Amino acid sequence: MTHRSRVKAVAGGGVLLAAFLTVLLLPGFVSDFRASELAYVAIYAIAILGLSIVTGFSGQISLGHGAFMAIGGYTTAILVADHGVTDLWTIPVAGVVSGVAGLLLGVPALRLTGLHLALATFAIAVAFPSVLKKAEGVTGGSQGINLFGVEGLTGAIAGVDVFGRHLTFNEWLYYLSWSIFAVLGVSAWLLLRGRTGRALRAVRDSHVAATSVGINPAAYKTAAFGLSAFYAGVAGSLFAIATSFVNPATFPVALSLTLLVGAVVGGLGSLWGVIAGAVFVQFLPIWIGKLPEIEALPASVREIANEPGIPSVAYGAAVILVLLLLPGGAAGVVRKLRTGL
Amino acid sequence: MADFLQQVVSGLATGGIYASLALAIVLIHRATRVVNFAQGEMAMVTTYVAWTLIDHGVSYWLSFVLTLALAFVGGVLVHQAVMRPFQDAPVVTAVMVTIGLFILLNGLAAWIWSSEVKAFPSAFSTRPIDVGGVVFSLQDLGVIAVSLGVVAGLFALFRFTKAGLALRAAAFNPATSRLAGVPVGRMLAAGWGLAAVLGAVSGMMVAPSVFLDPNMMRPVLLYALAAAVLGGLDSPLGALVAGLLLGVLLNLLGAYVDFVGTDLRLPVALAIILAVLLVRPAGLFGSVAARRV
Amino acid sequence: MTALLEVDGLTGSYGSFTALHGITLAVQEGEMVAILGANGAGKTTTLRTVSGTIPRRGRIAFGGRDIGRLPPDRIARLGVAHAPEGRGTVAELTVMENLRLGAYSRPARAFRDDLQRVAAYFPWMERRGGQQAGTLSGGEQQMLALGRALMLRPRLLMLDEPSLGLAPIVVQDLYRIVRTLNREEGLAVLTVEQNAMLALESATRAYVLEGGRVALEGSSAELRGNESVRRSYLGY
């Protein structure tokens, strides 16, 4: 190991340790409510990570990852509410169910161009709530499934004791979500920096070249889509636990689009970008809601900040501006996508 | 039989609405290879503009015409301000931009007009008229007439005018068109304007039955995408025929197949999109023959 | 006398690759000029810089007016008709629509006369006006590209490798028409041609490009007599 790379490794380790400590200790400094908001950041981060795997590594976009979250969320809700399974055990199951759905869609998706996949996944996002509504026998129709007060939901009422420390439900949710994000994030990082990542990038950049060095592009692309859906399913499962309730309106088109907003703003690809995107998605409406309290701002800005629709305007504008202006976040996407098409 | 005919006619009315929006999507896709996911939201915003005019006492038809004019201007502005910088970007990036536009316009409408559901007047009475034992609603016939009238006007523009020829040429072959003196950038902007006009028609025609709210065009957009895909994404004629067919099909399914009812119309559209993209991405109407307007 | 087209110190590039390194050439009113050179010498690039389809630097004056910064459609409307390599018709449109497209910058009332003039050279175009351009033979498409360019009523016609891939008899036909246009109607022509023999027979003057620079220039007769031109481009 050279001196320079050793310094780099130590610095990298330091940053990771600092991040770990921040996440570990943060709930001690913030309100219970803020802990739940931060838990949602981790949940979004998991889903956005999944989305980044498809986009960053196969050059395609999915506008329907909210539907995979729905599959994961409903899997958890049904298992917990109807079959008495403890919520923790349903999380991997939800990921697998959603991942299998992703694999099933991934096979036909191989034949689609980037634009056609966007169309197909958008259609899924729009139509999926109707499917959920219609499958009343399993999903409870428009009524949905309530988890609050159900036995399998850990700590909803009394909180949880972990390693001798008492955690409120929101704190528990926070640690649960961030732990899972850490595990999935590190796995994705390990997976994608090695041989598999190189293979996927090769597939994205050139189908022919990849095939000629013995990579099977179809298998890799399908696997990427399945893995991506697995992540979304896990996120959906946590989402269901966090809201303690699912119905078709829990997973609207807007959710799918919000994930894309996070992915675009985060720049697609790096773990830090994914967290940044998730923070943006979760906190932008909250920050905008706080604007009226800032006296330094002109009255007109403070007045409109609380109007309905303003967060959406900001989301939409952010997507367009990031794609237009940010070479780090978006030009990276552009560079990746250019060869992907 | 009489009932069946009624269902077909009212299916044609909704089909005309889908066809207008599908045509808007096809116009832009043909010229830029981008599917404008914000087309429905653009239509929704223009419909709010029409509502505002009518609310201020402007007569329906004057509002209608003014709205079409404003829609054209709005479409051109959207192209110049938002889409033009992405002209040379990869298609997927441009698609993401249209998603950004989708979210932005949705928020904008909620901000300006609030999310409260509003009633939108219809130009036609809902009075039924009896044609030899078959009862049609005047509303349905009016919607068919307006949608198809606008579409026919557009076809005439493309077919018989110099500007229309330049629009088509710029879409097919920008390089050669430029060498022939056609300002291609301006043509693309005009294409966005025309697409916005078509969207405005679909919005104003659908609003009386679904009521006006920021999310009203979501289902219509999905049906329009299904029609556009079914028609091959590049074929205006294909989009028109597929839109009408889809309207009739969904109406008949809803009326005669209990399982589908009104709940499963969106999933049916989804199934159509998936099936066509997977089995026959060129659409039902081929590509070469149908590509010409 | 100012020339119709004056190019001075022109460079043209594709992205980061520079294909022209400062060339200087001129075309007088009513003159027919050829550009010769090997593949990659910068012949096609020269025409593209003039018609404005690629980024360029240097002085380009057309009819005394600086066109170096104008977009291609404006340059076309000033009367520069460029029939690019590889046809230059819109395959999806019909023959007649291509001709109408060519007339885009002309007043509507001039169309009938312009069409008659073009149809005098290419009678089949009127007969088969409804046929889709993409279904024409290679030779016919080249003719249509020329017809489309003429509909602009250009003051300068730029042809890029019109003979490429065409049967000799079709090439003869095409050049006969171009010569007629030049001699009888006084249309200035700038043509890029791989077939040096053919070019030097038709043109009054020629430029020989090598590696993006003008290596030689002179009247066709001079160049035909030049030892190195004979060896490199005429092959005898």
mmCIF file with all atom_site columns, C-alpha atoms in Angstrom, chain B residues 81-155:
data_model
loop_
_atom_site.group_PDB
_atom_site.id
_atom_site.type_symbol
_atom_site.label_atom_id
_atom_site.label_alt_id
_atom_site.label_comp_id
_atom_site.label_asym_id
_atom_site.label_entity_id
_atom_site.label_seq_id
_atom_site.pdbx_PDB_ins_code
_atom_site.Cartn_x
_atom_site.Cartn_y
_atom_site.Cartn_z
_atom_site.occupancy
_atom_site.B_iso_or_equiv
_atom_site.pdbx_formal_charge
_atom_site.auth_seq_id
_atom_site.auth_comp_id
_atom_site.auth_asym_id
_atom_site.auth_atom_id
_atom_site.pdbx_PDB_model_num
ATOM 1  C CA . ALA B 1 81  ? -37.603 27.586 -21.855 1.00 0.00 ? 81  ALA B CA 1
ATOM 2  C CA . VAL B 1 82  ? -37.496 24.005 -20.659 1.00 0.00 ? 82  VAL B CA 1
ATOM 3  C CA . MET B 1 83  ? -37.004 21.483 -23.441 1.00 0.00 ? 83  MET B CA 1
ATOM 4  C CA . ARG B 1 84  ? -34.716 23.255 -25.892 1.00 0.00 ? 84  ARG B CA 1
ATOM 5  C CA . PRO B 1 85  ? -31.604 23.047 -23.704 1.00 0.00 ? 85  PRO B CA 1
ATOM 6  C CA . PHE B 1 86  ? -32.009 19.262 -23.788 1.00 0.00 ? 86  PHE B CA 1
ATOM 7  C CA . GLN B 1 87  ? -32.269 19.021 -27.565 1.00 0.00 ? 87  GLN B CA 1
ATOM 8  C CA . ASP B 1 88  ? -29.016 17.111 -27.861 1.00 0.00 ? 88  ASP B CA 1
ATOM 9  C CA . ALA B 1 89  ? -29.286 15.278 -24.548 1.00 0.00 ? 89  ALA B CA 1
ATOM 10 C CA . PRO B 1 90  ? -30.021 11.541 -24.435 1.00 0.00 ? 90  PRO B CA 1
ATOM 11 C CA . VAL B 1 91  ? -33.700 10.687 -24.786 1.00 0.00 ? 91  VAL B CA 1
ATOM 12 C CA . VAL B 1 92  ? -33.906 9.335  -21.254 1.00 0.00 ? 92  VAL B CA 1
ATOM 13 C CA . THR B 1 93  ? -32.632 12.633 -19.842 1.00 0.00 ? 93  THR B CA 1
ATOM 14 C CA . ALA B 1 94  ? -35.244 14.559 -21.801 1.00 0.00 ? 94  ALA B CA 1
ATOM 15 C CA . VAL B 1 95  ? -37.891 12.137 -20.539 1.00 0.00 ? 95  VAL B CA 1
ATOM 16 C CA . MET B 1 96  ? -36.789 12.888 -16.968 1.00 0.00 ? 96  MET B CA 1
ATOM 17 C CA . VAL B 1 97  ? -37.159 16.587 -17.743 1.00 0.00 ? 97  VAL B CA 1
ATOM 18 C CA . THR B 1 98  ? -40.762 16.001 -18.820 1.00 0.00 ? 98  THR B CA 1
ATOM 19 C CA . ILE B 1 99  ? -41.318 14.200 -15.515 1.00 0.00 ? 99  ILE B CA 1
ATOM 20 C CA . GLY B 1 100 ? -39.949 17.264 -13.740 1.00 0.00 ? 100 GLY B CA 1
ATOM 21 C CA . LEU B 1 101 ? -42.340 19.383 -15.769 1.00 0.00 ? 101 LEU B CA 1
ATOM 22 C CA . PHE B 1 102 ? -45.188 17.018 -14.842 1.00 0.00 ? 102 PHE B CA 1
ATOM 23 C CA . ILE B 1 103 ? -44.552 17.486 -11.128 1.00 0.00 ? 103 ILE B CA 1
ATOM 24 C CA . LEU B 1 104 ? -44.003 21.231 -11.492 1.00 0.00 ? 104 LEU B CA 1
ATOM 25 C CA . LEU B 1 105 ? -47.210 21.873 -13.452 1.00 0.00 ? 105 LEU B CA 1
ATOM 26 C CA . ASN B 1 106 ? -49.235 19.732 -11.079 1.00 0.00 ? 106 ASN B CA 1
ATOM 27 C CA . GLY B 1 107 ? -47.973 21.795 -8.159  1.00 0.00 ? 107 GLY B CA 1
ATOM 28 C CA . LEU B 1 108 ? -48.495 25.029 -10.050 1.00 0.00 ? 108 LEU B CA 1
ATOM 29 C CA . ALA B 1 109 ? -52.167 24.220 -10.662 1.00 0.00 ? 109 ALA B CA 1
ATOM 30 C CA . ALA B 1 110 ? -52.704 23.288 -7.024  1.00 0.00 ? 110 ALA B CA 1
ATOM 31 C CA . TRP B 1 111 ? -51.051 26.545 -6.016  1.00 0.00 ? 111 TRP B CA 1
ATOM 32 C CA . ILE B 1 112 ? -52.928 28.852 -8.376  1.00 0.00 ? 112 ILE B CA 1
ATOM 33 C CA . TRP B 1 113 ? -56.334 27.195 -8.396  1.00 0.00 ? 113 TRP B CA 1
ATOM 34 C CA . SER B 1 114 ? -56.162 25.025 -5.242  1.00 0.00 ? 114 SER B CA 1
ATOM 35 C CA . SER B 1 115 ? -56.812 21.295 -5.313  1.00 0.00 ? 115 SER B CA 1
ATOM 36 C CA . GLU B 1 116 ? -60.494 21.782 -4.672  1.00 0.00 ? 116 GLU B CA 1
ATOM 37 C CA . VAL B 1 117 ? -62.612 20.014 -7.280  1.00 0.00 ? 117 VAL B CA 1
ATOM 38 C CA . LYS B 1 118 ? -64.356 22.426 -9.641  1.00 0.00 ? 118 LYS B CA 1
ATOM 39 C CA . ALA B 1 119 ? -67.265 21.907 -11.975 1.00 0.00 ? 119 ALA B CA 1
ATOM 40 C CA . PHE B 1 120 ? -66.437 22.627 -15.590 1.00 0.00 ? 120 PHE B CA 1
ATOM 41 C CA . PRO B 1 121 ? -69.314 23.559 -17.876 1.00 0.00 ? 121 PRO B CA 1
ATOM 42 C CA . SER B 1 122 ? -70.079 21.655 -21.009 1.00 0.00 ? 122 SER B CA 1
ATOM 43 C CA . ALA B 1 123 ? -70.819 23.421 -24.263 1.00 0.00 ? 123 ALA B CA 1
ATOM 44 C CA . PHE B 1 124 ? -73.476 20.870 -25.015 1.00 0.00 ? 124 PHE B CA 1
ATOM 45 C CA . SER B 1 125 ? -76.634 20.007 -23.179 1.00 0.00 ? 125 SER B CA 1
ATOM 46 C CA . THR B 1 126 ? -76.917 16.532 -21.788 1.00 0.00 ? 126 THR B CA 1
ATOM 47 C CA . ARG B 1 127 ? -80.355 16.356 -23.414 1.00 0.00 ? 127 ARG B CA 1
ATOM 48 C CA . PRO B 1 128 ? -80.824 13.026 -25.136 1.00 0.00 ? 128 PRO B CA 1
ATOM 49 C CA . ILE B 1 129 ? -81.869 12.946 -28.762 1.00 0.00 ? 129 ILE B CA 1
ATOM 50 C CA . ASP B 1 130 ? -83.716 10.075 -30.308 1.00 0.00 ? 130 ASP B CA 1
ATOM 51 C CA . VAL B 1 131 ? -82.523 8.832  -33.683 1.00 0.00 ? 131 VAL B CA 1
ATOM 52 C CA . GLY B 1 132 ? -84.805 6.047  -34.869 1.00 0.00 ? 132 GLY B CA 1
ATOM 53 C CA . GLY B 1 133 ? -85.184 4.450  -31.471 1.00 0.00 ? 133 GLY B CA 1
ATOM 54 C CA . VAL B 1 134 ? -81.527 4.874  -30.471 1.00 0.00 ? 134 VAL B CA 1
ATOM 55 C CA . VAL B 1 135 ? -81.008 7.555  -27.864 1.00 0.00 ? 135 VAL B CA 1
ATOM 56 C CA . PHE B 1 136 ? -77.801 9.542  -28.079 1.00 0.00 ? 136 PHE B CA 1
ATOM 57 C CA . SER B 1 137 ? -76.649 12.225 -25.729 1.00 0.00 ? 137 SER B CA 1
ATOM 58 C CA . LEU B 1 138 ? -76.083 15.564 -27.388 1.00 0.00 ? 138 LEU B CA 1
ATOM 59 C CA . GLN B 1 139 ? -73.037 15.931 -25.180 1.00 0.00 ? 139 GLN B CA 1
ATOM 60 C CA . ASP B 1 140 ? -71.419 12.821 -26.684 1.00 0.00 ? 140 ASP B CA 1
ATOM 61 C CA . LEU B 1 141 ? -72.105 13.932 -30.230 1.00 0.00 ? 141 LEU B CA 1
ATOM 62 C CA . GLY B 1 142 ? -70.730 17.397 -29.487 1.00 0.00 ? 142 GLY B CA 1
ATOM 63 C CA . VAL B 1 143 ? -67.530 16.007 -27.975 1.00 0.00 ? 143 VAL B CA 1
ATOM 64 C CA . ILE B 1 144 ? -67.035 13.764 -30.998 1.00 0.00 ? 144 ILE B CA 1
ATOM 65 C CA . ALA B 1 145 ? -67.598 16.709 -33.332 1.00 0.00 ? 145 ALA B CA 1
ATOM 66 C CA . VAL B 1 146 ? -65.162 18.999 -31.503 1.00 0.00 ? 146 VAL B CA 1
ATOM 67 C CA . SER B 1 147 ? -62.385 16.433 -31.024 1.00 0.00 ? 147 SER B CA 1
ATOM 68 C CA . LEU B 1 148 ? -62.574 15.138 -34.543 1.00 0.00 ? 148 LEU B CA 1
ATOM 69 C CA . GLY B 1 149 ? -62.985 18.658 -35.908 1.00 0.00 ? 149 GLY B CA 1
ATOM 70 C CA . VAL B 1 150 ? -59.763 19.807 -34.279 1.00 0.00 ? 150 VAL B CA 1
ATOM 71 C CA . VAL B 1 151 ? -57.954 16.664 -35.360 1.00 0.00 ? 151 VAL B CA 1
ATOM 72 C CA . ALA B 1 152 ? -59.230 17.107 -38.933 1.00 0.00 ? 152 ALA B CA 1
ATOM 73 C CA . GLY B 1 153 ? -58.072 20.718 -38.870 1.00 0.00 ? 153 GLY B CA 1
ATOM 74 C CA . LEU B 1 154 ? -54.645 19.592 -37.805 1.00 0.00 ? 154 LEU B CA 1
ATOM 75 C CA . PHE B 1 155 ? -54.463 16.953 -40.507 1.00 0.00 ? 155 PHE B CA 1
#
